[in-house]
Each structure stands twice: as structure tokens, then as C-alpha cells.
Amino acid sequence: MINKPVFEKVAKKFADHFGKTHSVAAYAPGRVEVLGNHTDYNEGYVLSAAINMGTFFLAAPSPDTKCRLVAADRDEEATFDISSITPSTDMSWANYVKGVLSGLGKKGEIKNGFHGMILGNIPLGAGLSSSAALEISAGLALGELYGIRVHKKNLAKIGQAAEHNFAGVKCGLLDQISSIYGRKNHLVMTDFRTLDVENVPFAGKKAGAEACFLMCNSNAKHTLADGVYNERRAKCEEAAKFLAGVLKHPVKALRDVSWEELQQNASKMDTVAAKRAAHVVGECTRVLKGKDFLAQHKIEEFGKLMFESHESSINNFENSCEELDFIVAESRKIPGVMGARLSGGGFGGSAVILINPRDVDTATKAMSSAYIKKYGHACDIRVIKPSAGAKVL
Ligand code: GLA
């Protein structure tokens, strides 16, 4: 769902700043993770959605090898040369674009620089993947500018490599895939081993139900770059390695382990690794169940899986926080709420609430007042509708 006023604003700013109109533009949405937490890098399954908020990237060629990149909301300009694209601590937001440019450079020839401008409406640090939206919008626009065509899945990998090598987060592919493959009223079902992507009807006639999400941003700290995300990933890999040694069939990732197999071997494992594995294996099962529930129009059953997912985050993965737990616990008391859980990396950020659109106003009021009563300030609540994926404009 493209926000026209935001696009018109950035197009005008681009012209004012660079003294010329842009020659290419792209849009990429953020994402909400609905079921399947920390399963992507374990080669498991996720149900997610592209959201109705996103980022625009506008560009034009520069006359030389220099790049000028402007973050329109910050009025900051980063400059660099195509001959030395390296991450920098200064204006770190530019690293995502540099990472993407470097990835595109491996797929085709980049002979000259660009003038680029970014503007979006995804709240930052809320766990809605504003960074993936930036990578994908930059990848599409710059790919168009340089005539470098990459398959959607490779574009997602270029975005992921930017996170790994330019931002220091060893993330999976969830955020990029969701931003690219979103579809209105549908969830994105991804198998992260094969990278098969399917759009599953979620709302409207085909889904047989009316549903949408509320995102409640706790505004609690949400920094994946500080090492906790990478540490969780390492524990999952440790668990998979152990299980590969004791199970009789090949185990490449936690995706290959069943709940029963894990239970049989958990007592022999490092306790922390066993708990992390329980979360991932449980989440993979919940995603598959959830997909079936959606096909059977059992949206309330689907919601219960979201609550279970959050419980597992609390007890097994330990990636929740007090504020998120409060939001999820409160949401259980609010009429019309069918499910709630943390969304994304965790350790802060947002909780996603599954709700019938008719109950949005009352639920928002109830959650706001409960949150203010508890913490003395509001949490940021937004209605999220599964929306179309990224595109060149
Ligand atoms: C972050 C990462 C994703 C994924 C989620 C957790 O959003 O970027 O790759 O691992 O956390 O599911």
C-alpha cells in the first residue's frame, strides 16, 4: 500500500536538493512476523506479512564515481566513492545502502556513482524491519539505475549480506523475503530451506474471516547489533550440531529435528542449547499447524498458536522483555483479541496482536490506558494490514 503523500514529498525534496528530478524510484514495505520466531536461519518455516508502511528510494546517476545519499527524514547526507564501499560508524543508516551497492556490484558492472534519497514511514527500532525495507528499495532502484537484473531471491540475499557484512547482524532472510513477496490480504509462508514462498489467504472473502493486526511498540530497547541475536543463533547451531551427532538421520539444521527427538535427547544437551532448540522446533510445528488452520478458516485456533509462541519466547528462547510480556498478557483480557506474541528478533520492539478489524478501536483504547497506567507513558499502537510487496515505481 503505497503512501502517495510520502512519495510526493520525497520526489520534491529530491528535486530541491539535487537540482534535477530522479530517474528511478522503488518502494519496499516493512514486515510483521506472525508465527515462526528465529526459525529462518534454522532453515525452518515462517508466516509473515509485508505491511502497509514502507520506504521509498529515489535515485539518479551522478556525473562521476561519487555517491551522494540523503536520509530525507534526518536531513543528513552521506558521501562515498564507488571505488571504496566500506561500512562506517558515522551515519550508520547509509551502511545498508552501501552493503546493497556492494552486492549489486558482484552481479553487474557499476561504472558511475548515484544521487539517492530515502524516505519512509516505518517507525524505527520497532521491530518492523525498516532496515530490510531500505535494503530492498535501494536494491530495486539501484538495480534499475545500473541495469543489473537480479532474481527476487538473490535480491533478498544481497539485503541479508548487507546486514551481515555492513551492520554486523547475522540475520536470516525473513525480513527481506517478506518485504519482497508480500501480497494484499495474504500472509507470506516461507520454507527457509528451499526458499519456496507461498501467499496464504489471511483476510477477506478467500480467507473466510476478517482479521488484521495491531502492532504495539513497547519502545523498549531493540538492538540486534549488540550481540544477543548472534549469540542466540550460535546456540541454535550448537544444538543442531549436537543432535546431528546423536540422531540416526542427517541433521543440517534444527529444522531436521522433531519434537520427540529433541525431548529424547534434551537431558544430554547443554541446558541452554536444549531450550533454544525447543523454541525453534516448537515454532516450526506451530507454523505448519497455523497454515492448516488458516486454510480451514480457523482464525481463532491460529490466534492460540500466537499466544503459545510468546510463551515459548519467554520460557525457551528468553528473547522477550517485561514490556512485551505485559502487552501480551493484557491483550488476553481485551475482547476481540485472538492472539498476540512478540514479532521479530525480540529483546524489545513490538508485539503483534491478531484482531477482528471491528474491535480495533476498543482494543487500542484498552491497551493504551493499561500501558499508561503501568508505565506512565503510552505505547505506540498501529493497525497493520498485510500488503503488497516491494516494487519499482
Ligand atoms: C530478525 C531477523 C530475522 C529473523 C527474526 C526472528 O527480524 O532479521 O532474520 O531471524 O529476527 O525470527
mmCIF file of C-alpha atoms and ligand atoms in Angstrom:
data_model
loop_
_atom_site.group_PDB
_atom_site.id
_atom_site.type_symbol
_atom_site.label_atom_id
_atom_site.label_comp_id
_atom_site.label_asym_id
_atom_site.label_seq_id
_atom_site.Cartn_x
_atom_site.Cartn_y
_atom_site.Cartn_z
ATOM 1 C CA MET A 1 0.000 0.000 0.000
ATOM 2 C CA ILE A 2 1.917 2.978 -1.298
ATOM 3 C CA ASN A 3 1.612 6.176 0.655
ATOM 4 C CA LYS A 4 1.310 8.830 -2.058
ATOM 5 C CA PRO A 5 1.931 11.921 0.100
ATOM 6 C CA VAL A 6 5.226 10.400 1.324
ATOM 7 C CA PHE A 7 6.273 9.686 -2.263
ATOM 8 C CA GLU A 8 5.357 13.212 -3.422
ATOM 9 C CA LYS A 9 7.284 14.680 -0.502
ATOM 10 C CA VAL A 10 10.467 12.753 -1.253
ATOM 11 C CA ALA A 11 10.219 13.426 -5.015
ATOM 12 C CA LYS A 12 10.021 17.166 -4.321
ATOM 13 C CA LYS A 13 12.834 17.031 -1.772
ATOM 14 C CA PHE A 14 14.980 15.130 -4.269
ATOM 15 C CA ALA A 15 14.445 17.785 -6.938
ATOM 16 C CA ASP A 16 15.128 20.629 -4.500
ATOM 17 C CA HIS A 17 18.260 19.002 -3.110
ATOM 18 C CA PHE A 18 19.918 17.729 -6.276
ATOM 19 C CA GLY A 19 18.527 20.301 -8.725
ATOM 20 C CA LYS A 20 17.148 17.587 -11.032
ATOM 21 C CA THR A 21 14.368 15.020 -10.965
ATOM 22 C CA HIS A 22 15.013 11.417 -10.004
ATOM 23 C CA SER A 23 15.308 8.884 -12.795
ATOM 24 C CA VAL A 24 14.394 5.725 -10.869
ATOM 25 C CA ALA A 25 12.268 5.054 -7.791
ATOM 26 C CA ALA A 26 11.325 1.990 -5.792
ATOM 27 C CA TYR A 27 9.222 1.185 -2.757
ATOM 28 C CA ALA A 28 9.625 -1.627 -0.236
ATOM 29 C CA PRO A 29 7.412 -2.360 2.781
ATOM 30 C CA GLY A 30 8.387 -3.387 6.298
ATOM 31 C CA ARG A 31 7.213 -6.716 7.672
ATOM 32 C CA VAL A 32 5.485 -8.302 10.591
ATOM 33 C CA GLU A 33 6.484 -11.779 11.739
ATOM 34 C CA VAL A 34 3.273 -13.626 12.599
ATOM 35 C CA LEU A 35 4.444 -17.161 13.511
ATOM 36 C CA GLY A 36 7.873 -18.751 13.357
ATOM 37 C CA ASN A 37 10.319 -16.894 15.578
ATOM 38 C CA HIS A 38 14.046 -17.344 14.932
ATOM 39 C CA THR A 39 13.257 -20.233 12.606
ATOM 40 C CA ASP A 40 14.553 -18.655 9.385
ATOM 41 C CA TYR A 41 18.282 -19.185 9.999
ATOM 42 C CA ASN A 42 17.457 -22.675 11.295
ATOM 43 C CA GLU A 43 16.109 -23.477 7.815
ATOM 44 C CA GLY A 44 12.570 -23.718 9.179
ATOM 45 C CA TYR A 45 9.235 -22.085 8.327
ATOM 46 C CA VAL A 46 7.769 -18.638 8.910
ATOM 47 C CA LEU A 47 4.396 -16.995 8.349
ATOM 48 C CA SER A 48 4.891 -13.263 7.955
ATOM 49 C CA ALA A 49 3.390 -10.334 6.079
ATOM 50 C CA ALA A 50 4.537 -7.235 4.281
ATOM 51 C CA ILE A 51 2.920 -4.263 5.999
ATOM 52 C CA ASN A 52 1.177 -1.063 4.939
ATOM 53 C CA MET A 53 4.216 1.080 5.753
ATOM 54 C CA GLY A 54 7.450 1.223 3.821
ATOM 55 C CA THR A 55 10.414 3.071 2.396
ATOM 56 C CA PHE A 56 10.943 4.941 -0.878
ATOM 57 C CA PHE A 57 14.326 5.084 -2.576
ATOM 58 C CA LEU A 58 14.821 7.589 -5.388
ATOM 59 C CA ALA A 59 17.977 7.873 -7.461
ATOM 60 C CA ALA A 60 19.622 9.419 -10.499
ATOM 61 C CA PRO A 61 23.094 8.857 -11.977
ATOM 62 C CA SER A 62 25.910 11.078 -10.742
ATOM 63 C CA PRO A 63 28.363 12.603 -13.244
ATOM 64 C CA ASP A 64 31.382 10.850 -11.698
ATOM 65 C CA THR A 65 32.165 7.942 -9.370
ATOM 66 C CA LYS A 66 30.894 9.731 -6.262
ATOM 67 C CA CYS A 67 27.674 8.786 -4.481
ATOM 68 C CA ARG A 68 25.578 11.249 -2.501
ATOM 69 C CA LEU A 69 22.946 9.631 -0.332
ATOM 70 C CA VAL A 70 20.397 11.630 1.654
ATOM 71 C CA ALA A 71 18.188 10.425 4.517
ATOM 72 C CA ALA A 72 15.335 12.880 3.989
ATOM 73 C CA ASP A 73 13.853 12.488 7.465
ATOM 74 C CA ARG A 74 17.200 13.327 9.116
ATOM 75 C CA ASP A 75 18.457 15.870 6.614
ATOM 76 C CA GLU A 76 21.773 14.024 6.594
ATOM 77 C CA GLU A 77 23.911 13.357 3.542
ATOM 78 C CA ALA A 78 26.470 10.550 3.329
ATOM 79 C CA THR A 79 29.068 10.640 0.548
ATOM 80 C CA PHE A 80 31.290 7.845 -0.695
ATOM 81 C CA ASP A 81 33.040 6.683 -3.852
ATOM 82 C CA ILE A 82 32.141 3.506 -5.732
ATOM 83 C CA SER A 83 35.816 2.521 -5.607
ATOM 84 C CA SER A 84 35.784 2.111 -1.811
ATOM 85 C CA ILE A 85 32.482 0.934 -0.389
ATOM 86 C CA THR A 86 33.087 0.185 3.271
ATOM 87 C CA PRO A 87 30.889 0.349 6.384
ATOM 88 C CA SER A 88 31.255 3.393 8.580
ATOM 89 C CA THR A 89 30.209 4.195 12.155
ATOM 90 C CA ASP A 90 29.302 7.706 11.131
ATOM 91 C CA MET A 91 25.765 7.859 9.616
ATOM 92 C CA SER A 92 25.393 4.110 10.042
ATOM 93 C CA TRP A 93 21.993 4.161 8.230
ATOM 94 C CA ALA A 94 23.981 4.520 4.980
ATOM 95 C CA ASN A 95 25.668 1.145 5.599
ATOM 96 C CA TYR A 96 22.566 -0.752 4.443
ATOM 97 C CA VAL A 97 22.677 1.012 1.074
ATOM 98 C CA LYS A 98 26.441 0.628 0.777
ATOM 99 C CA GLY A 99 26.063 -3.079 1.507
ATOM 100 C CA VAL A 100 23.434 -3.413 -1.222
ATOM 101 C CA LEU A 101 25.537 -1.455 -3.717
ATOM 102 C CA SER A 102 28.462 -3.726 -2.972
ATOM 103 C CA GLY A 103 26.221 -6.795 -3.520
ATOM 104 C CA LEU A 104 24.894 -5.436 -6.830
ATOM 105 C CA GLY A 105 28.475 -4.756 -7.906
ATOM 106 C CA LYS A 106 29.122 -8.506 -7.749
ATOM 107 C CA LYS A 107 26.240 -9.161 -10.149
ATOM 108 C CA GLY A 108 26.987 -6.490 -12.748
ATOM 109 C CA GLU A 109 29.086 -3.517 -13.613
ATOM 110 C CA ILE A 110 28.814 -0.240 -11.718
ATOM 111 C CA LYS A 111 30.758 2.453 -13.553
ATOM 112 C CA ASN A 112 29.417 5.629 -12.028
ATOM 113 C CA GLY A 113 28.005 6.899 -8.761
ATOM 114 C CA PHE A 114 24.443 7.914 -7.914
ATOM 115 C CA HIS A 115 22.479 10.598 -6.169
ATOM 116 C CA GLY A 116 19.946 8.976 -3.908
ATOM 117 C CA MET A 117 17.311 9.886 -1.353
ATOM 118 C CA ILE A 118 15.433 7.786 1.198
ATOM 119 C CA LEU A 119 12.137 8.497 2.930
ATOM 120 C CA GLY A 120 9.708 6.149 4.601
ATOM 121 C CA ASN A 121 7.056 5.865 7.275
ATOM 122 C CA ILE A 122 8.122 2.746 9.189
ATOM 123 C CA PRO A 123 8.786 3.575 12.838
ATOM 124 C CA LEU A 124 12.469 2.889 13.513
ATOM 125 C CA GLY A 125 13.566 0.317 16.080
ATOM 126 C CA ALA A 126 10.027 -1.039 16.381
ATOM 127 C CA GLY A 127 10.829 -4.477 15.002
ATOM 128 C CA LEU A 128 9.092 -3.785 11.684
ATOM 129 C CA SER A 129 12.235 -4.226 9.579
ATOM 130 C CA SER A 130 12.811 -0.706 8.398
ATOM 131 C CA SER A 131 16.361 -1.791 7.533
ATOM 132 C CA ALA A 132 15.175 -4.565 5.190
ATOM 133 C CA ALA A 133 12.767 -2.110 3.556
ATOM 134 C CA LEU A 134 15.721 0.204 2.971
ATOM 135 C CA GLU A 135 17.870 -2.586 1.527
ATOM 136 C CA ILE A 136 15.173 -3.844 -0.802
ATOM 137 C CA SER A 137 14.036 -0.421 -2.029
ATOM 138 C CA ALA A 138 17.694 0.520 -2.626
ATOM 139 C CA GLY A 139 18.360 -2.800 -4.372
ATOM 140 C CA LEU A 140 15.409 -2.385 -6.718
ATOM 141 C CA ALA A 141 16.084 1.272 -7.528
ATOM 142 C CA LEU A 142 19.853 0.896 -7.984
ATOM 143 C CA GLY A 143 19.419 -2.350 -9.923
ATOM 144 C CA GLU A 144 17.168 -0.389 -12.284
ATOM 145 C CA LEU A 145 19.604 2.534 -12.465
ATOM 146 C CA TYR A 146 22.579 0.321 -13.371
ATOM 147 C CA GLY A 147 20.638 -2.162 -15.478
ATOM 148 C CA ILE A 148 21.606 -5.013 -13.137
ATOM 149 C CA ARG A 149 18.779 -7.544 -13.047
ATOM 150 C CA VAL A 150 18.727 -9.889 -10.083
ATOM 151 C CA HIS A 151 16.180 -12.546 -9.215
ATOM 152 C CA LYS A 152 13.973 -11.648 -6.233
ATOM 153 C CA LYS A 153 15.589 -14.325 -4.076
ATOM 154 C CA ASN A 154 19.059 -13.040 -4.895
ATOM 155 C CA LEU A 155 17.917 -9.538 -4.072
ATOM 156 C CA ALA A 156 16.852 -10.830 -0.651
ATOM 157 C CA LYS A 157 20.304 -12.389 -0.231
ATOM 158 C CA ILE A 158 22.004 -9.124 -1.187
ATOM 159 C CA GLY A 159 19.970 -7.395 1.554
ATOM 160 C CA GLN A 160 20.903 -10.106 4.044
ATOM 161 C CA ALA A 161 24.596 -9.808 3.147
ATOM 162 C CA ALA A 162 24.369 -6.062 3.800
ATOM 163 C CA GLU A 163 23.106 -6.860 7.328
ATOM 164 C CA HIS A 164 25.845 -9.443 7.897
ATOM 165 C CA ASN A 165 28.797 -7.543 6.491
ATOM 166 C CA PHE A 166 27.849 -3.893 6.884
ATOM 167 C CA ALA A 167 25.681 -3.915 10.039
ATOM 168 C CA GLY A 168 27.109 -6.914 11.892
ATOM 169 C CA VAL A 169 23.808 -8.799 12.416
ATOM 170 C CA LYS A 170 23.833 -12.444 11.309
ATOM 171 C CA CYS A 171 20.125 -12.356 10.449
ATOM 172 C CA GLY A 172 18.194 -14.866 8.362
ATOM 173 C CA LEU A 173 16.277 -13.972 5.210
ATOM 174 C CA LEU A 174 12.864 -13.411 6.754
ATOM 175 C CA ASP A 175 12.734 -9.633 6.631
ATOM 176 C CA GLN A 176 13.906 -9.311 3.033
ATOM 177 C CA ILE A 177 11.730 -12.172 1.714
ATOM 178 C CA SER A 178 8.626 -10.755 3.429
ATOM 179 C CA SER A 179 9.231 -7.277 2.020
ATOM 180 C CA ILE A 180 9.606 -8.681 -1.495
ATOM 181 C CA TYR A 181 6.854 -11.325 -1.542
ATOM 182 C CA GLY A 182 4.060 -9.579 0.363
ATOM 183 C CA ARG A 183 0.563 -9.678 -1.082
ATOM 184 C CA LYS A 184 -2.552 -7.757 -0.056
ATOM 185 C CA ASN A 185 -4.737 -9.724 2.414
ATOM 186 C CA HIS A 186 -2.264 -12.627 2.374
ATOM 187 C CA LEU A 187 0.463 -13.911 4.633
ATOM 188 C CA VAL A 188 3.827 -14.959 3.248
ATOM 189 C CA MET A 189 4.594 -18.600 4.011
ATOM 190 C CA THR A 190 8.280 -19.358 3.504
ATOM 191 C CA ASP A 191 10.269 -22.545 3.718
ATOM 192 C CA PHE A 192 13.733 -21.227 4.539
ATOM 193 C CA ARG A 193 15.488 -24.355 3.374
ATOM 194 C CA THR A 194 14.168 -24.382 -0.177
ATOM 195 C CA LEU A 195 13.175 -20.696 -0.215
ATOM 196 C CA ASP A 196 9.783 -21.715 -1.578
ATOM 197 C CA VAL A 197 7.361 -18.891 -0.942
ATOM 198 C CA GLU A 198 3.579 -19.129 -0.945
ATOM 199 C CA ASN A 199 0.937 -16.462 -0.323
ATOM 200 C CA VAL A 200 -1.684 -17.751 2.087
ATOM 201 C CA PRO A 201 -5.125 -16.030 2.216
ATOM 202 C CA PHE A 202 -5.479 -14.291 5.562
ATOM 203 C CA ALA A 203 -8.279 -11.722 5.396
ATOM 204 C CA GLY A 204 -11.259 -11.060 3.184
ATOM 205 C CA LYS A 205 -13.514 -13.406 1.207
ATOM 206 C CA LYS A 206 -10.897 -16.017 0.287
ATOM 207 C CA ALA A 207 -9.837 -16.368 3.907
ATOM 208 C CA GLY A 208 -13.423 -16.640 5.133
ATOM 209 C CA ALA A 209 -12.640 -14.284 8.004
ATOM 210 C CA GLU A 210 -11.930 -10.680 8.775
ATOM 211 C CA ALA A 211 -8.666 -10.145 10.560
ATOM 212 C CA CYS A 212 -5.874 -7.630 10.874
ATOM 213 C CA PHE A 213 -3.049 -6.903 13.277
ATOM 214 C CA LEU A 214 -2.240 -4.284 15.831
ATOM 215 C CA MET A 215 1.422 -3.591 16.388
ATOM 216 C CA CYS A 216 2.198 -2.348 19.863
ATOM 217 C CA ASN A 217 5.632 -0.837 20.071
ATOM 218 C CA SER A 218 6.899 -1.127 23.614
ATOM 219 C CA ASN A 219 9.648 1.396 22.806
ATOM 220 C CA ALA A 220 11.909 -0.857 24.862
ATOM 221 C CA LYS A 221 15.475 -1.144 23.561
ATOM 222 C CA HIS A 222 15.752 -3.198 20.421
ATOM 223 C CA THR A 223 19.335 -3.555 19.293
ATOM 224 C CA LEU A 224 20.217 -6.737 17.477
ATOM 225 C CA ALA A 225 23.694 -5.492 16.634
ATOM 226 C CA ASP A 226 24.806 -5.729 20.249
ATOM 227 C CA GLY A 227 25.410 -9.437 20.018
ATOM 228 C CA VAL A 228 22.375 -11.102 21.612
ATOM 229 C CA TYR A 229 20.901 -12.084 18.272
ATOM 230 C CA ASN A 230 24.173 -13.583 17.081
ATOM 231 C CA GLU A 231 24.561 -15.358 20.417
ATOM 232 C CA ARG A 232 21.087 -16.974 20.039
ATOM 233 C CA ARG A 233 21.965 -18.064 16.533
ATOM 234 C CA ALA A 234 25.222 -19.655 17.726
ATOM 235 C CA LYS A 235 23.353 -21.652 20.423
ATOM 236 C CA CYS A 236 20.894 -22.973 17.825
ATOM 237 C CA GLU A 237 23.793 -24.082 15.662
ATOM 238 C CA GLU A 238 25.426 -25.732 18.663
ATOM 239 C CA ALA A 239 22.177 -27.634 19.374
ATOM 240 C CA ALA A 240 21.893 -28.768 15.745
ATOM 241 C CA LYS A 241 25.495 -29.953 15.772
ATOM 242 C CA PHE A 242 24.937 -31.994 18.926
ATOM 243 C CA LEU A 243 21.757 -33.575 17.554
ATOM 244 C CA ALA A 244 23.488 -34.362 14.272
ATOM 245 C CA GLY A 245 25.916 -36.450 16.317
ATOM 246 C CA VAL A 246 23.266 -38.499 18.144
ATOM 247 C CA LEU A 247 20.375 -38.869 15.701
ATOM 248 C CA LYS A 248 20.447 -41.559 13.046
ATOM 249 C CA HIS A 249 19.362 -39.323 10.174
ATOM 250 C CA PRO A 250 21.147 -36.291 8.759
ATOM 251 C CA VAL A 251 20.671 -33.057 10.713
ATOM 252 C CA LYS A 252 21.838 -29.990 8.852
ATOM 253 C CA ALA A 253 19.834 -27.534 10.921
ATOM 254 C CA LEU A 254 17.232 -27.596 13.723
ATOM 255 C CA ARG A 255 14.607 -27.860 11.012
ATOM 256 C CA ASP A 256 15.569 -31.544 10.694
ATOM 257 C CA VAL A 257 14.738 -32.365 14.327
ATOM 258 C CA SER A 258 11.293 -33.446 15.549
ATOM 259 C CA TRP A 259 9.838 -32.500 18.923
ATOM 260 C CA GLU A 260 10.067 -36.150 20.083
ATOM 261 C CA GLU A 261 13.713 -36.441 19.050
ATOM 262 C CA LEU A 262 14.542 -33.287 20.932
ATOM 263 C CA GLN A 263 12.723 -34.459 24.083
ATOM 264 C CA GLN A 264 14.561 -37.800 23.976
ATOM 265 C CA ASN A 265 17.946 -36.094 23.854
ATOM 266 C CA ALA A 266 17.410 -32.847 25.762
ATOM 267 C CA SER A 267 18.807 -34.138 29.065
ATOM 268 C CA LYS A 268 22.120 -34.972 27.379
ATOM 269 C CA MET A 269 22.401 -31.482 25.898
ATOM 270 C CA ASP A 270 23.710 -28.204 27.207
ATOM 271 C CA THR A 271 20.595 -26.891 29.014
ATOM 272 C CA VAL A 272 20.589 -23.525 27.275
ATOM 273 C CA ALA A 273 21.057 -25.101 23.834
ATOM 274 C CA ALA A 274 18.178 -27.523 24.572
ATOM 275 C CA LYS A 275 15.858 -24.630 25.476
ATOM 276 C CA ARG A 276 16.766 -22.636 22.376
ATOM 277 C CA ALA A 277 16.167 -25.727 20.239
ATOM 278 C CA ALA A 278 12.783 -26.316 21.904
ATOM 279 C CA HIS A 279 11.699 -22.856 20.796
ATOM 280 C CA VAL A 280 12.776 -23.351 17.199
ATOM 281 C CA VAL A 281 11.395 -26.872 16.830
ATOM 282 C CA GLY A 282 8.121 -25.812 18.508
ATOM 283 C CA GLU A 283 7.835 -22.759 16.275
ATOM 284 C CA CYS A 284 8.307 -24.799 13.095
ATOM 285 C CA THR A 285 5.457 -27.080 14.192
ATOM 286 C CA ARG A 286 3.256 -24.110 15.029
ATOM 287 C CA VAL A 287 3.811 -22.525 11.607
ATOM 288 C CA LEU A 288 2.713 -25.689 9.817
ATOM 289 C CA LYS A 289 -0.320 -26.053 12.088
ATOM 290 C CA GLY A 290 -1.117 -22.375 11.668
ATOM 291 C CA LYS A 291 -1.075 -22.658 7.892
ATOM 292 C CA ASP A 292 -3.589 -25.518 8.117
ATOM 293 C CA PHE A 293 -5.799 -23.530 10.479
ATOM 294 C CA LEU A 294 -5.868 -20.630 8.022
ATOM 295 C CA ALA A 295 -6.838 -22.985 5.188
ATOM 296 C CA GLN A 296 -9.656 -24.322 7.389
ATOM 297 C CA HIS A 297 -10.755 -20.766 8.275
ATOM 298 C CA LYS A 298 -9.969 -21.416 11.953
ATOM 299 C CA ILE A 299 -8.582 -17.996 12.743
ATOM 300 C CA GLU A 300 -9.185 -18.318 16.489
ATOM 301 C CA GLU A 301 -7.155 -21.521 16.636
ATOM 302 C CA PHE A 302 -4.464 -19.675 14.726
ATOM 303 C CA GLY A 303 -4.509 -16.964 17.386
ATOM 304 C CA LYS A 304 -3.924 -19.531 20.153
ATOM 305 C CA LEU A 305 -0.722 -20.588 18.403
ATOM 306 C CA MET A 306 0.466 -16.976 18.600
ATOM 307 C CA PHE A 307 -0.043 -16.991 22.376
ATOM 308 C CA GLU A 308 1.859 -20.310 22.581
ATOM 309 C CA SER A 309 4.660 -18.844 20.536
ATOM 310 C CA HIS A 310 5.039 -15.998 23.007
ATOM 311 C CA GLU A 311 5.095 -18.400 25.967
ATOM 312 C CA SER A 312 7.920 -20.234 24.247
ATOM 313 C CA SER A 313 9.801 -16.962 23.727
ATOM 314 C CA ILE A 314 9.507 -16.318 27.458
ATOM 315 C CA ASN A 315 10.442 -19.791 28.660
ATOM 316 C CA ASN A 316 12.697 -21.225 25.986
ATOM 317 C CA PHE A 317 14.270 -18.562 23.837
ATOM 318 C CA GLU A 318 14.332 -15.851 26.514
ATOM 319 C CA ASN A 319 14.056 -13.119 23.913
ATOM 320 C CA SER A 320 11.073 -11.279 25.368
ATOM 321 C CA CYS A 321 11.081 -8.434 27.884
ATOM 322 C CA GLU A 322 8.813 -7.165 30.630
ATOM 323 C CA GLU A 323 7.004 -4.635 28.434
ATOM 324 C CA LEU A 324 6.221 -7.178 25.703
ATOM 325 C CA ASP A 325 5.013 -9.689 28.287
ATOM 326 C CA PHE A 326 2.732 -7.031 29.712
ATOM 327 C CA ILE A 327 1.245 -6.242 26.282
ATOM 328 C CA VAL A 328 0.631 -9.922 25.522
ATOM 329 C CA ALA A 329 -0.856 -10.607 28.975
ATOM 330 C CA GLU A 330 -3.137 -7.542 28.726
ATOM 331 C CA SER A 331 -4.253 -8.477 25.229
ATOM 332 C CA ARG A 332 -5.648 -11.761 26.588
ATOM 333 C CA LYS A 333 -8.138 -9.668 28.595
ATOM 334 C CA ILE A 334 -9.267 -7.496 25.670
ATOM 335 C CA PRO A 335 -12.459 -8.590 23.863
ATOM 336 C CA GLY A 336 -11.886 -9.408 20.204
ATOM 337 C CA VAL A 337 -8.179 -10.239 20.552
ATOM 338 C CA MET A 338 -7.471 -13.722 19.184
ATOM 339 C CA GLY A 339 -3.717 -13.974 19.700
ATOM 340 C CA ALA A 340 -0.575 -11.997 20.496
ATOM 341 C CA ARG A 341 3.171 -12.519 20.545
ATOM 342 C CA LEU A 342 6.430 -10.689 20.100
ATOM 343 C CA SER A 343 7.401 -10.129 16.498
ATOM 344 C CA GLY A 344 10.937 -10.297 15.121
ATOM 345 C CA GLY A 345 14.225 -10.564 16.942
ATOM 346 C CA GLY A 346 12.790 -9.741 20.365
ATOM 347 C CA PHE A 347 14.531 -8.171 23.385
ATOM 348 C CA GLY A 348 12.185 -5.194 22.992
ATOM 349 C CA GLY A 349 10.442 -3.797 19.944
ATOM 350 C CA SER A 350 6.848 -4.684 19.132
ATOM 351 C CA ALA A 351 4.195 -7.238 19.923
ATOM 352 C CA VAL A 352 1.737 -8.227 17.204
ATOM 353 C CA ILE A 353 -1.913 -8.707 18.123
ATOM 354 C CA LEU A 354 -4.374 -10.628 15.959
ATOM 355 C CA ILE A 355 -7.774 -8.975 15.982
ATOM 356 C CA ASN A 356 -11.024 -8.571 14.093
ATOM 357 C CA PRO A 357 -10.995 -5.099 12.433
ATOM 358 C CA ARG A 358 -14.307 -4.224 14.100
ATOM 359 C CA ASP A 359 -12.618 -4.410 17.522
ATOM 360 C CA VAL A 360 -9.601 -2.265 16.660
ATOM 361 C CA ASP A 361 -10.795 0.974 18.288
ATOM 362 C CA THR A 362 -11.901 -0.511 21.586
ATOM 363 C CA ALA A 363 -8.788 -2.687 21.836
ATOM 364 C CA THR A 364 -6.487 0.250 21.083
ATOM 365 C CA LYS A 365 -8.119 2.318 23.820
ATOM 366 C CA ALA A 366 -7.984 -0.538 26.327
ATOM 367 C CA MET A 367 -4.316 -1.321 25.600
ATOM 368 C CA SER A 368 -3.273 2.351 25.668
ATOM 369 C CA SER A 369 -4.850 3.025 29.014
ATOM 370 C CA ALA A 370 -3.494 -0.203 30.568
ATOM 371 C CA TYR A 371 0.012 0.613 29.311
ATOM 372 C CA ILE A 372 -0.083 4.202 30.555
ATOM 373 C CA LYS A 373 -1.347 3.038 33.945
ATOM 374 C CA LYS A 374 1.538 0.587 34.239
ATOM 375 C CA TYR A 375 4.442 2.534 32.717
ATOM 376 C CA GLY A 376 3.340 6.162 32.897
ATOM 377 C CA HIS A 377 3.670 6.643 29.138
ATOM 378 C CA ALA A 378 1.865 5.369 26.056
ATOM 379 C CA CYS A 379 2.925 2.537 23.786
ATOM 380 C CA ASP A 380 2.700 3.232 20.087
ATOM 381 C CA ILE A 381 -0.171 1.249 18.513
ATOM 382 C CA ARG A 382 -0.747 0.920 14.764
ATOM 383 C CA VAL A 383 -3.138 -1.057 12.587
ATOM 384 C CA ILE A 384 -1.248 -3.374 10.266
ATOM 385 C CA LYS A 385 -2.772 -4.820 7.128
ATOM 386 C CA PRO A 386 -0.969 -7.463 5.075
ATOM 387 C CA SER A 387 0.036 -5.585 1.943
ATOM 388 C CA ALA A 388 1.714 -5.932 -1.433
ATOM 389 C CA GLY A 389 5.458 -6.458 -1.677
ATOM 390 C CA ALA A 390 8.259 -4.255 -2.983
ATOM 391 C CA LYS A 391 8.316 -2.808 -6.499
ATOM 392 C CA VAL A 392 9.990 -0.441 -8.904
ATOM 393 C CA LEU A 393 7.752 2.583 -9.402
HETATM 394 C C1 GLA B 1 15.051 -10.541 12.924
HETATM 395 C C2 GLA B 1 15.941 -11.098 11.815
HETATM 396 C C3 GLA B 1 15.198 -12.203 11.036
HETATM 397 C C4 GLA B 1 14.611 -13.250 11.964
HETATM 398 C C5 GLA B 1 13.858 -12.602 13.119
HETATM 399 C C6 GLA B 1 13.439 -13.583 14.174
HETATM 400 O O1 GLA B 1 13.966 -9.875 12.388
HETATM 401 O O2 GLA B 1 16.339 -10.076 10.949
HETATM 402 O O3 GLA B 1 16.059 -12.781 10.084
HETATM 403 O O4 GLA B 1 15.606 -14.123 12.433
HETATM 404 O O5 GLA B 1 14.631 -11.589 13.766
HETATM 405 O O6 GLA B 1 12.547 -14.507 13.666
#
